[in-house]
XYZ file of C-alpha atoms in Angstrom:
380
model
C 115.241 -89.599 104.801
C 115.963 -92.880 106.572
C 113.477 -95.718 106.186
C 111.693 -96.645 109.386
C 112.238 -100.150 110.711
C 109.319 -102.513 111.191
C 107.830 -101.949 114.656
C 107.726 -105.689 115.404
C 111.411 -105.928 114.509
C 112.222 -102.960 116.778
C 110.690 -104.678 119.824
C 111.672 -108.200 118.802
C 108.115 -109.614 118.870
C 105.893 -111.246 116.271
C 102.495 -110.050 115.064
C 100.650 -112.443 117.359
C 102.390 -111.220 120.523
C 100.054 -110.521 123.452
C 99.786 -107.012 124.954
C 101.775 -108.212 127.974
C 104.538 -109.573 125.725
C 104.685 -106.251 123.831
C 104.889 -104.329 127.109
C 107.602 -106.634 128.445
C 109.644 -106.286 125.229
C 109.367 -102.505 125.347
C 110.466 -102.373 128.977
C 113.534 -104.446 128.085
C 114.474 -102.252 125.103
C 113.840 -98.998 126.990
C 116.116 -100.027 129.848
C 118.782 -101.225 127.423
C 118.858 -97.981 125.409
C 118.020 -95.485 128.153
C 120.131 -92.345 127.446
C 121.223 -92.040 131.071
C 122.662 -95.557 130.980
C 124.485 -94.936 127.697
C 126.102 -91.485 127.995
C 128.859 -92.404 125.529
C 126.575 -93.864 122.876
C 125.215 -91.167 120.517
C 122.732 -93.644 118.991
C 121.104 -94.593 122.309
C 118.562 -91.784 122.310
C 117.397 -92.581 118.762
C 116.986 -96.266 119.656
C 115.180 -95.268 122.843
C 112.748 -93.096 120.849
C 112.324 -95.808 118.229
C 111.288 -98.338 120.875
C 108.846 -95.853 122.440
C 107.273 -95.138 119.034
C 106.909 -98.858 118.312
C 105.284 -99.458 121.698
C 102.923 -96.513 121.256
C 101.529 -98.150 118.104
C 101.605 -101.851 118.997
C 100.057 -101.334 122.445
C 97.020 -99.560 120.966
C 94.571 -102.007 119.267
C 93.315 -99.432 116.738
C 96.773 -98.147 115.826
C 98.073 -101.725 115.616
C 95.258 -102.702 113.226
C 96.018 -99.737 110.949
C 99.732 -100.486 111.048
C 99.183 -104.165 110.218
C 97.097 -103.169 107.189
C 98.869 -100.082 105.856
C 102.342 -99.998 107.444
C 104.073 -96.754 108.392
C 102.169 -94.676 105.812
C 98.893 -95.488 107.497
C 100.213 -94.212 110.832
C 101.751 -90.855 110.003
C 101.326 -90.143 106.315
C 100.521 -86.515 107.160
C 104.073 -85.956 108.249
C 103.734 -86.730 111.961
C 106.995 -87.752 113.635
C 107.852 -89.742 116.722
C 107.317 -88.731 120.335
C 109.467 -86.136 122.005
C 111.740 -87.159 124.874
C 109.541 -85.328 127.360
C 106.484 -87.097 126.011
C 108.183 -90.481 126.362
C 109.368 -89.890 129.913
C 105.913 -88.649 130.899
C 104.515 -92.129 130.181
C 107.098 -94.060 132.151
C 105.092 -94.234 135.343
C 102.503 -96.335 133.539
C 105.100 -98.740 132.124
C 107.753 -99.014 134.834
C 105.884 -97.874 137.947
C 106.526 -94.824 140.127
C 109.305 -96.552 142.057
C 111.256 -97.488 138.931
C 114.672 -95.844 138.576
C 113.350 -94.448 135.270
C 109.686 -93.858 136.112
C 110.215 -90.675 138.076
C 112.210 -88.684 135.508
C 110.522 -86.159 133.260
C 113.663 -85.036 131.446
C 117.273 -85.957 130.800
C 119.959 -86.531 133.430
C 117.634 -87.310 136.356
C 116.106 -83.874 136.556
C 113.427 -83.039 139.059
C 111.967 -86.332 140.228
C 108.316 -87.205 140.510
C 106.802 -84.528 138.282
C 105.519 -85.666 134.947
C 105.366 -83.564 131.831
C 101.702 -83.111 131.114
C 100.358 -83.739 127.658
C 97.535 -81.785 126.072
C 94.463 -83.361 124.518
C 94.352 -84.585 120.927
C 92.175 -82.914 118.324
C 90.186 -85.074 115.918
C 88.800 -83.778 112.629
C 87.179 -85.340 109.573
C 88.603 -84.546 106.152
C 86.621 -85.198 102.974
C 88.666 -86.167 99.915
C 87.486 -86.715 96.351
C 88.582 -89.673 94.258
C 91.278 -87.723 92.432
C 92.862 -86.594 95.723
C 92.756 -90.126 97.105
C 94.238 -91.595 93.932
C 97.222 -89.275 93.636
C 97.737 -87.822 97.122
C 97.274 -84.163 97.974
C 98.569 -81.370 100.188
C 95.958 -79.513 102.216
C 95.880 -76.561 104.577
C 93.460 -77.177 107.420
C 91.975 -74.550 109.721
C 91.532 -75.752 113.305
C 90.761 -74.044 116.584
C 93.187 -75.220 119.236
C 94.753 -74.141 122.493
C 98.232 -72.703 121.996
C 100.749 -71.479 124.524
C 100.316 -67.874 125.680
C 103.235 -65.829 124.358
C 102.870 -63.132 127.030
C 103.680 -65.420 129.966
C 105.487 -68.162 128.073
C 102.726 -70.610 128.938
C 103.084 -70.701 132.739
C 100.058 -68.464 133.450
C 101.901 -65.894 135.587
C 102.305 -62.164 135.077
C 105.246 -61.544 132.713
C 106.085 -65.239 133.085
C 107.911 -64.701 136.387
C 105.241 -64.562 139.119
C 105.531 -68.211 140.160
C 106.765 -69.954 143.272
C 107.632 -73.549 144.139
C 104.811 -75.479 145.798
C 105.527 -75.823 149.517
C 103.552 -79.044 149.859
C 105.489 -81.157 147.338
C 108.617 -78.996 147.067
C 108.169 -78.797 143.318
C 107.892 -82.525 142.636
C 104.181 -82.456 141.843
C 103.646 -85.569 143.973
C 103.324 -86.408 147.638
C 104.397 -89.697 149.215
C 102.733 -91.346 152.155
C 104.306 -94.102 154.261
C 101.873 -96.581 155.819
C 102.900 -99.243 158.347
C 101.309 -102.618 157.634
C 101.809 -106.175 158.863
C 103.981 -106.693 155.787
C 106.139 -103.702 156.609
C 106.157 -100.145 155.385
C 104.228 -99.404 152.165
C 104.884 -96.219 150.202
C 102.120 -94.724 148.073
C 102.460 -91.799 145.686
C 99.681 -89.428 144.668
C 99.275 -86.124 142.845
C 99.918 -83.109 145.025
C 96.508 -81.671 146.046
C 97.885 -78.137 146.439
C 99.352 -77.594 142.973
C 97.496 -80.404 141.141
C 100.794 -81.967 140.126
C 102.291 -78.837 138.558
C 105.009 -78.390 141.219
C 104.565 -74.620 141.247
C 102.017 -71.970 142.186
C 101.094 -68.794 140.316
C 101.278 -65.760 142.625
C 100.038 -63.191 140.083
C 98.028 -64.181 137.026
C 98.870 -63.231 133.444
C 96.607 -60.450 132.115
C 96.396 -62.044 128.650
C 95.415 -65.640 129.448
C 94.158 -64.993 133.021
C 96.407 -67.661 134.494
C 95.453 -70.390 132.021
C 98.814 -70.309 130.237
C 97.133 -70.905 126.887
C 94.773 -69.250 124.430
C 92.222 -70.618 121.968
C 93.022 -69.511 118.433
C 92.473 -70.547 114.823
C 95.524 -72.159 113.315
C 96.267 -73.098 109.688
C 98.125 -76.418 109.538
C 99.610 -77.794 106.293
C 99.332 -81.563 105.915
C 100.322 -84.032 103.237
C 97.852 -86.811 102.456
C 99.513 -89.857 100.861
C 97.993 -91.495 97.801
C 95.839 -94.548 98.416
C 94.189 -93.659 101.727
C 90.748 -95.112 102.368
C 87.574 -94.305 104.268
C 88.180 -94.358 108.017
C 91.991 -94.235 107.941
C 93.353 -91.971 110.657
C 96.439 -89.856 110.038
C 98.214 -87.829 112.706
C 100.269 -84.641 112.919
C 102.382 -84.671 116.067
C 102.190 -81.675 118.391
C 99.339 -79.915 116.577
C 96.654 -80.658 119.170
C 95.928 -78.669 122.335
C 98.617 -77.598 124.782
C 97.700 -78.293 128.441
C 97.157 -75.445 130.933
C 100.335 -73.849 132.303
C 102.973 -75.779 130.438
C 103.541 -79.195 128.902
C 103.588 -80.779 125.466
C 100.810 -80.424 122.912
C 98.645 -83.344 121.875
C 98.298 -84.508 118.286
C 95.986 -83.557 115.442
C 94.151 -86.697 114.303
C 92.713 -86.632 110.785
C 90.009 -89.156 109.853
C 89.600 -89.626 106.097
C 86.160 -89.550 104.492
C 85.674 -90.413 100.811
C 83.393 -88.232 98.696
C 81.299 -90.211 96.233
C 82.238 -89.593 92.604
C 79.505 -88.937 90.040
C 80.884 -91.447 87.520
C 83.599 -93.640 88.996
C 83.256 -96.177 91.793
C 86.171 -97.394 93.900
C 86.839 -101.113 94.307
C 90.037 -101.466 96.332
C 92.717 -99.804 94.214
C 90.683 -100.238 91.023
C 88.032 -97.829 89.780
C 84.955 -99.037 87.917
C 82.919 -97.230 85.260
C 79.613 -98.436 83.807
C 79.536 -97.605 80.086
C 76.118 -97.760 78.411
C 76.191 -98.159 74.615
C 73.328 -98.564 72.209
C 72.638 -101.703 70.252
C 73.862 -100.243 66.944
C 77.224 -99.047 68.314
C 77.809 -102.386 69.998
C 77.035 -104.173 66.741
C 78.978 -101.975 64.326
C 81.723 -100.831 66.696
C 82.548 -97.271 67.649
C 84.934 -94.972 69.500
C 83.783 -93.310 72.738
C 85.205 -91.122 75.505
C 85.086 -92.274 79.111
C 85.942 -90.404 82.333
C 89.055 -91.421 84.265
C 90.727 -90.181 87.435
C 93.133 -88.087 85.352
C 90.624 -86.698 82.846
C 88.976 -88.325 79.831
C 90.251 -91.143 77.651
C 89.064 -92.463 74.296
C 88.469 -96.185 73.896
C 87.483 -98.329 70.934
C 84.591 -100.808 70.974
C 85.133 -103.642 68.527
C 82.228 -104.651 66.239
C 80.045 -107.234 67.961
C 80.889 -106.114 71.520
C 78.774 -108.090 73.959
C 77.028 -106.778 77.043
C 78.903 -107.596 80.246
C 82.333 -107.331 78.625
C 84.925 -105.689 80.878
C 87.646 -103.518 79.383
C 90.738 -102.730 81.419
C 92.751 -99.485 81.341
C 96.050 -100.497 82.925
C 97.422 -98.186 85.608
C 94.433 -95.831 85.555
C 93.362 -96.676 89.100
C 94.527 -95.646 92.583
C 98.102 -95.729 93.843
C 98.844 -98.265 96.550
C 99.226 -96.842 100.029
C 102.820 -97.356 101.181
C 103.677 -98.976 97.851
C 104.677 -98.352 94.240
C 101.912 -100.081 92.307
C 98.686 -98.679 90.970
C 95.283 -100.181 90.269
C 93.417 -100.238 86.952
C 90.222 -98.757 85.580
C 87.625 -101.376 84.691
C 84.976 -100.429 82.135
C 81.832 -102.533 82.312
C 79.920 -102.607 79.004
C 76.135 -102.378 79.253
C 74.009 -102.678 76.077
C 71.212 -100.133 76.237
C 67.874 -101.542 75.124
C 65.311 -98.880 74.131
C 62.007 -99.032 75.977
C 59.983 -97.051 73.461
C 60.094 -97.198 69.641
C 58.611 -95.245 66.786
C 56.557 -97.130 64.204
C 59.417 -96.870 61.706
C 61.972 -98.200 64.224
C 59.662 -101.061 65.158
C 59.162 -101.929 61.468
C 62.925 -102.060 60.849
C 63.532 -104.306 63.860
C 60.641 -106.605 62.923
C 62.295 -107.173 59.557
C 65.540 -108.041 61.319
C 63.982 -110.262 63.987
C 64.246 -113.440 61.947
C 67.567 -112.615 60.297
C 70.069 -115.462 60.964
C 72.694 -113.043 62.279
C 70.284 -111.832 64.979
C 69.849 -115.267 66.518
C 72.037 -115.770 69.615
C 74.868 -118.157 68.812
C 77.316 -118.042 71.718
C 80.553 -119.797 70.839
C 82.792 -121.820 73.109
C 84.988 -118.786 73.611
C 82.054 -116.663 74.808
C 82.405 -116.466 78.607
C 79.394 -116.707 80.868
C 78.646 -114.513 83.881
C 80.643 -116.545 86.401
C 83.704 -116.794 84.142
C 83.610 -113.025 83.659
C 83.430 -112.509 87.405
C 86.482 -114.768 87.832
C 88.383 -112.631 85.354
C 87.217 -109.505 87.134
C 88.637 -110.561 90.490
C 91.816 -112.087 89.092
């Protein structure tokens, strides 16, 4: 699988480029690589799609922010691909204007002018993931209710898929033009055809299955792949798994917003996980071996004799994988000395005898780190 190029590199802009500069760069690249202008170049269509995909992300503030933070994995880690050619052409009126030589096409080779391919609405769902799934990545099958194309009529809403006729008002273009004489000369305005609502055709006999809607609401099971290292609020997308529009067009996307389930024992801190280990005074003094929970199960660690409260032990590589990277965080074990709140008379008697023992008097050495030094180590 080929590695995707950086979106800023594709459009030839830097990260601080204004929205107008991004739009201008996209217009330039789209015209340069337009398939109709490069019939002998087999790579033109791929470059054209690449530019459209880059613009789709960098022109959207939320998508741009996710891309700047997480790269390509943050945009389509669930396996979503780029836009289809129909989807790209359907947006051209907004970028190039209706009178552009490219703005009026909805398909290849200058097919029927003026009519845009309609795009269905996106679906947005929330997906809860536990710490283990976030750390290692996971494949899920998600049930969603979405509008899909009616198989009886092929999605056009007519009986047997054939009871349609071209709109007489717009002659199938989906748009009507009006010429107005002004002091500056003739001005041409374009608007959606009021007769067919921009569809370019009329249904003469409705489909018995979808009743002319061209789509049906059904439950669909969609497999998705969640990459390791995602975080709360990250949005992943699966292209073409949203709703299809009425009577033909391309489906929207399925947008998946990640929610993190709180773990009973481990806390996430970036790509590290933190565990608070409470040990009693005797074990800390004499040393011991204990089991601690980790993302991948349980691990046994050794506490050296004389372990001090506040000490942080590090289990290398036992944290969360980096999103869009190859590294992995660590597990940090914070040692807490448990001080009993109630004592029996015998326990109190033993401790009273030890109270004045020289070895029980605090004698921190120069190598004993204070709170702030430990915090420095923690963050570095």
